[in-house]
mmCIF file of C-alpha atoms in Angstrom:
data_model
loop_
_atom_site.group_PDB
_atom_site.id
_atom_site.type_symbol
_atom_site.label_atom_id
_atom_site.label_comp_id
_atom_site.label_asym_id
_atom_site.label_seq_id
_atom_site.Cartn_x
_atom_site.Cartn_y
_atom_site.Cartn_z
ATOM 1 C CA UNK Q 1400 103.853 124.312 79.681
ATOM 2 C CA UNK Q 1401 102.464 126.581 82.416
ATOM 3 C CA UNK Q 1402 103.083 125.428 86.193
ATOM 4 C CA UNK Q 1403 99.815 126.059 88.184
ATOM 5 C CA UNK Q 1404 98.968 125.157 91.510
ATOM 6 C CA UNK Q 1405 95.790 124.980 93.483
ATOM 7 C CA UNK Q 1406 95.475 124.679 97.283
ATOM 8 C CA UNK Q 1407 91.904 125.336 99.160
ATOM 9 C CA UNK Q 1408 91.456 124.420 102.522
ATOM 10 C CA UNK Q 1409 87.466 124.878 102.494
ATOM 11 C CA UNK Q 1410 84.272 123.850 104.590
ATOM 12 C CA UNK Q 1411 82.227 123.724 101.649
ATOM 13 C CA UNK Q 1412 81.164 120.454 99.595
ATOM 14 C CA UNK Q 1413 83.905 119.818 96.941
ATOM 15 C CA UNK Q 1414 82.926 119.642 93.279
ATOM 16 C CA UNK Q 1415 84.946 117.363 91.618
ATOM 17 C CA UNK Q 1416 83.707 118.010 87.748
ATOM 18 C CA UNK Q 1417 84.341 121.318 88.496
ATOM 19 C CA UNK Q 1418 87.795 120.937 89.741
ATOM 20 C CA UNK Q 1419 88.510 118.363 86.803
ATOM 21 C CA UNK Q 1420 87.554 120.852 84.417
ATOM 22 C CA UNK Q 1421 89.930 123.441 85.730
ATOM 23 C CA UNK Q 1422 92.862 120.880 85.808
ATOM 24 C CA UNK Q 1423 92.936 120.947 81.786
ATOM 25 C CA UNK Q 1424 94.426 123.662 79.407
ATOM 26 C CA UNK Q 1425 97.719 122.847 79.668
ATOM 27 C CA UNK Q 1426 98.494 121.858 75.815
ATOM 28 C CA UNK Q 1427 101.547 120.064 76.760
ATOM 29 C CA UNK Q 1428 99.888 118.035 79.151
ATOM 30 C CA UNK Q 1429 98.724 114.868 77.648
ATOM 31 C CA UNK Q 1430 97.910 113.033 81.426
ATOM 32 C CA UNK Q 1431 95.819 113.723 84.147
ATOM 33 C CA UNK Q 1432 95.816 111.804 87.491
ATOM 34 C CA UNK Q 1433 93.028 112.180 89.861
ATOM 35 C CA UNK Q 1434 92.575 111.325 93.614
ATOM 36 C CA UNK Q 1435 89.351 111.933 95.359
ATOM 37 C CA UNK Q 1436 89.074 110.502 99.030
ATOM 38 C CA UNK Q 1437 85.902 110.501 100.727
ATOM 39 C CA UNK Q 1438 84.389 109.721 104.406
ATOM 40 C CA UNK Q 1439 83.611 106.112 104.879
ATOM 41 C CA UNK Q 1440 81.262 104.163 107.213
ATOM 42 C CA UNK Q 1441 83.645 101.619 108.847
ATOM 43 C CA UNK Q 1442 86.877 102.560 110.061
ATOM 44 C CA UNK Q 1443 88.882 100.645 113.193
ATOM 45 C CA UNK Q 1444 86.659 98.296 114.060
ATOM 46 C CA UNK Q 1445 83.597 100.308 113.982
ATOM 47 C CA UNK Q 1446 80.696 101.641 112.500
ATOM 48 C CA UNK Q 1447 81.331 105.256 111.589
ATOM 49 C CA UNK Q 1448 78.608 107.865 111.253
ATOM 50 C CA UNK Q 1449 80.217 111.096 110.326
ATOM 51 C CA UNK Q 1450 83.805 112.889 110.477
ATOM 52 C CA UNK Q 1451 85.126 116.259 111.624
ATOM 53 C CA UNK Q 1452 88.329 117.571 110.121
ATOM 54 C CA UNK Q 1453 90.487 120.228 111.871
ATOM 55 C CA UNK Q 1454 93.592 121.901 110.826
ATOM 56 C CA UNK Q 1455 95.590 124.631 111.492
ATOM 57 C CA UNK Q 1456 95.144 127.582 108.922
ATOM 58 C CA UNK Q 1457 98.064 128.843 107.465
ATOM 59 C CA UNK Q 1458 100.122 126.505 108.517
ATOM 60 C CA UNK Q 1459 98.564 123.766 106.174
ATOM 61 C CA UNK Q 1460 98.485 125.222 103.196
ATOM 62 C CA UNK Q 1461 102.262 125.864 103.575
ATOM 63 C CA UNK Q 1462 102.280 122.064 104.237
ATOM 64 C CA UNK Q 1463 100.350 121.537 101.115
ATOM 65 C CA UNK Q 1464 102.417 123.521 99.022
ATOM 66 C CA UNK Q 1465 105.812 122.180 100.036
ATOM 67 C CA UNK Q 1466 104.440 119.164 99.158
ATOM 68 C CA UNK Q 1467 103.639 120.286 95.818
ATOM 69 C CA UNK Q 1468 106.720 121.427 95.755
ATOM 70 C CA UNK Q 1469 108.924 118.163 96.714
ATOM 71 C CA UNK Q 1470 106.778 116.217 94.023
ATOM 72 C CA UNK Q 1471 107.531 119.150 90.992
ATOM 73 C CA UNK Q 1472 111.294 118.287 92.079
ATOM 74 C CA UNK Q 1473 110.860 114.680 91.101
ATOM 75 C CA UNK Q 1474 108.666 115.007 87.912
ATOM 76 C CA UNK Q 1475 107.365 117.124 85.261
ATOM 77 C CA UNK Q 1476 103.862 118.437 86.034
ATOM 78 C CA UNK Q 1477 101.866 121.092 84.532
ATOM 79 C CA UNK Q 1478 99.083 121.829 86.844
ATOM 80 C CA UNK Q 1479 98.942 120.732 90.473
ATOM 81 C CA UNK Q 1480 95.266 120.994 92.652
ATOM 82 C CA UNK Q 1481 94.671 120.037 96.175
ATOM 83 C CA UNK Q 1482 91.676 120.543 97.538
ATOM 84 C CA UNK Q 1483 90.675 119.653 101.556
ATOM 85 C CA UNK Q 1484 87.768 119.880 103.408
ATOM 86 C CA UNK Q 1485 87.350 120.652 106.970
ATOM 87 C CA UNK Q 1486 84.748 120.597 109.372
ATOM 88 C CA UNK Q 1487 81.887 118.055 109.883
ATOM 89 C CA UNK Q 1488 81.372 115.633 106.919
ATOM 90 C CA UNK Q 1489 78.642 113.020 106.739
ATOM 91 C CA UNK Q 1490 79.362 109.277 104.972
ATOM 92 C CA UNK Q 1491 80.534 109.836 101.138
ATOM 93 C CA UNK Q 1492 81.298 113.145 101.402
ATOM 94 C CA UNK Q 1493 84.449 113.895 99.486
ATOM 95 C CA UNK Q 1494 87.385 114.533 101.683
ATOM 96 C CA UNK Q 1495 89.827 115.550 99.484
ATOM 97 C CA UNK Q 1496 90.388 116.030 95.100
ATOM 98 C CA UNK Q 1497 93.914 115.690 94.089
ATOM 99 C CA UNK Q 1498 94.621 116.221 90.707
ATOM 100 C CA UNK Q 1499 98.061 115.931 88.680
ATOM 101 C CA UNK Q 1500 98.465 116.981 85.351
ATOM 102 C CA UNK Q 1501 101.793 116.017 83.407
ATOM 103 C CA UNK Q 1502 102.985 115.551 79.420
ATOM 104 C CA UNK Q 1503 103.010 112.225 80.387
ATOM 105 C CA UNK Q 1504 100.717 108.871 82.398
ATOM 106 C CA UNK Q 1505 103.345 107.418 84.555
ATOM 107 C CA UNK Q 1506 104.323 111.391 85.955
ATOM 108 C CA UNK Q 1507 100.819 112.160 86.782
ATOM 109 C CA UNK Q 1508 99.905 108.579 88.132
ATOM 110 C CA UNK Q 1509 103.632 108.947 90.458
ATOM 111 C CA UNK Q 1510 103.152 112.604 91.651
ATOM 112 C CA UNK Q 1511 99.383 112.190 92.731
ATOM 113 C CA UNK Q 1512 100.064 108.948 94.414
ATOM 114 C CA UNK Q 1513 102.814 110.610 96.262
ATOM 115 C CA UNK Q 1514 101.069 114.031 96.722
ATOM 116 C CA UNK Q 1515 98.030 111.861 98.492
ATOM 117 C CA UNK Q 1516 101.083 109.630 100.745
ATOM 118 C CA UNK Q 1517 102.866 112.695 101.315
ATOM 119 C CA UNK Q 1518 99.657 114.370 102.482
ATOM 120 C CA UNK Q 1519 98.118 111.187 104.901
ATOM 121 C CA UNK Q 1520 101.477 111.309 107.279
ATOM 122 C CA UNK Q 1521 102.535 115.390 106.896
ATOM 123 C CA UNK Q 1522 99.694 117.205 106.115
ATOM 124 C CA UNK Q 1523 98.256 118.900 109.713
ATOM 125 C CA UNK Q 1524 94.997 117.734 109.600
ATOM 126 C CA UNK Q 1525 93.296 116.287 112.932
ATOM 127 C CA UNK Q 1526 90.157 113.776 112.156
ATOM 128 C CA UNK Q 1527 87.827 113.405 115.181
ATOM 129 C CA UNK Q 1528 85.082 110.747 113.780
ATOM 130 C CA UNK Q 1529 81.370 110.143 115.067
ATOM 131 C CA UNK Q 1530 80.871 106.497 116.030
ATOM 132 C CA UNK Q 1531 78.191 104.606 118.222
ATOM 133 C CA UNK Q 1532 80.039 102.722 121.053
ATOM 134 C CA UNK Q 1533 79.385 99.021 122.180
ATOM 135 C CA UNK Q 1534 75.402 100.333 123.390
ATOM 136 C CA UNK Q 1535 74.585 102.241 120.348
ATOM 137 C CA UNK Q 1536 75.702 105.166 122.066
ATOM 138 C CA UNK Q 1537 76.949 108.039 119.487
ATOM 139 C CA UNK Q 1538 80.164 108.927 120.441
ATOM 140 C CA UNK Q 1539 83.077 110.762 119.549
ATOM 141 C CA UNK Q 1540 87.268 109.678 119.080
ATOM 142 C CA UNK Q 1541 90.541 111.072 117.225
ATOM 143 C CA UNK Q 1542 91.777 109.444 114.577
ATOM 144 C CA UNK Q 1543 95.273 108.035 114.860
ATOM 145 C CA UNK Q 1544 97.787 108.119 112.306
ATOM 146 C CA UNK Q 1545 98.035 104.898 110.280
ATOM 147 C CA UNK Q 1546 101.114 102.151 110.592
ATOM 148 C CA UNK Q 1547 100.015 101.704 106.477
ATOM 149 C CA UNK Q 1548 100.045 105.021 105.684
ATOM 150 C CA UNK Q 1549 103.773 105.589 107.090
ATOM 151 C CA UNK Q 1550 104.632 102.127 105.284
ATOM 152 C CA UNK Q 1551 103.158 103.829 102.068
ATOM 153 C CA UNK Q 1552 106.097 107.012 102.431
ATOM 154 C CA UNK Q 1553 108.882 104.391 102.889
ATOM 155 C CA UNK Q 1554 108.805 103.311 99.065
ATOM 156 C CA UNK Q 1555 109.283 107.415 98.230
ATOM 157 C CA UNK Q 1556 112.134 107.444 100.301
ATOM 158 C CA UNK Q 1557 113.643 104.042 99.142
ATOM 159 C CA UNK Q 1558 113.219 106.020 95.583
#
């Protein structure tokens, strides 16, 4: 089995079949997890009408990889692919495509769950999203990080 991984940090629209497709190969891979997030239209209480993403080049990918990294410690994986958008995003754009492959279900289902965890609370990404205030008024705030999210990494930990 062939280790492969796959980090873009990109502004362009993701293509998901695409990136499926170059996920497989791997005969000894008989699983493949996939994670695609994308921008939604309520968030905190409010309506949401687009998102920005913002990150710090070089620096995230090195993020991203010792990610990849940590979760190849703790299982078997053949090929690895994270994918992240940044810039301005309208509603259902995809966000992010994670994608796991591993000889085996509960592997890739593990290491792209914790890849995505792993990612929400480390990765240095900055969200500013587009909302209307109380008026209608478009208007602009940061994203904060999530208690959830950071209740999500405890379980790895615990593990």
């Amino acid at each position: 089995m062939k280790a492969v991984d796959r980090i873009e940090v990109c502004e362009t629209p993701l293509d998901v079949a695409a990136e499926y497709t170059a996920l497989q190969g791997n005969s000894g891979d008989g699983a493949c997890a996939l994670f695609v997030g994308s921008v939604r239209d309520f968030n905190a209480g409010s309506d949401v009408c687009g998102l920005a993403l913002e990150h710090y080049p070089g620096m995230t990918e090195k993020s991203l990889q010792r990610i990849i990294n940590d979760a190849r410690d703790r299982w078997s994986l053949g090929r690895v692919t994270i994918v992240h958008r940044v810039g301005p995003m309208q509603i259902n754009d995809e966000i992010v495509f994670v994608g796991v492959t591993s000889p085996h279900r509960q592997a890739a289902f593990a290491a792209c769950q914790y890849i995505m965890d792993r990612l929400k609370t480390e990765a240095p990404f900055w969200k500013r999203e587009a909302v209307a205030d109380e008026s209608g008024k478009p208007s602009e705030r940061w994203v904060e990080a999530r208690a959830s999210d950071a209740a999500e990494m405890e379980k790895w930990s615990a593990g």
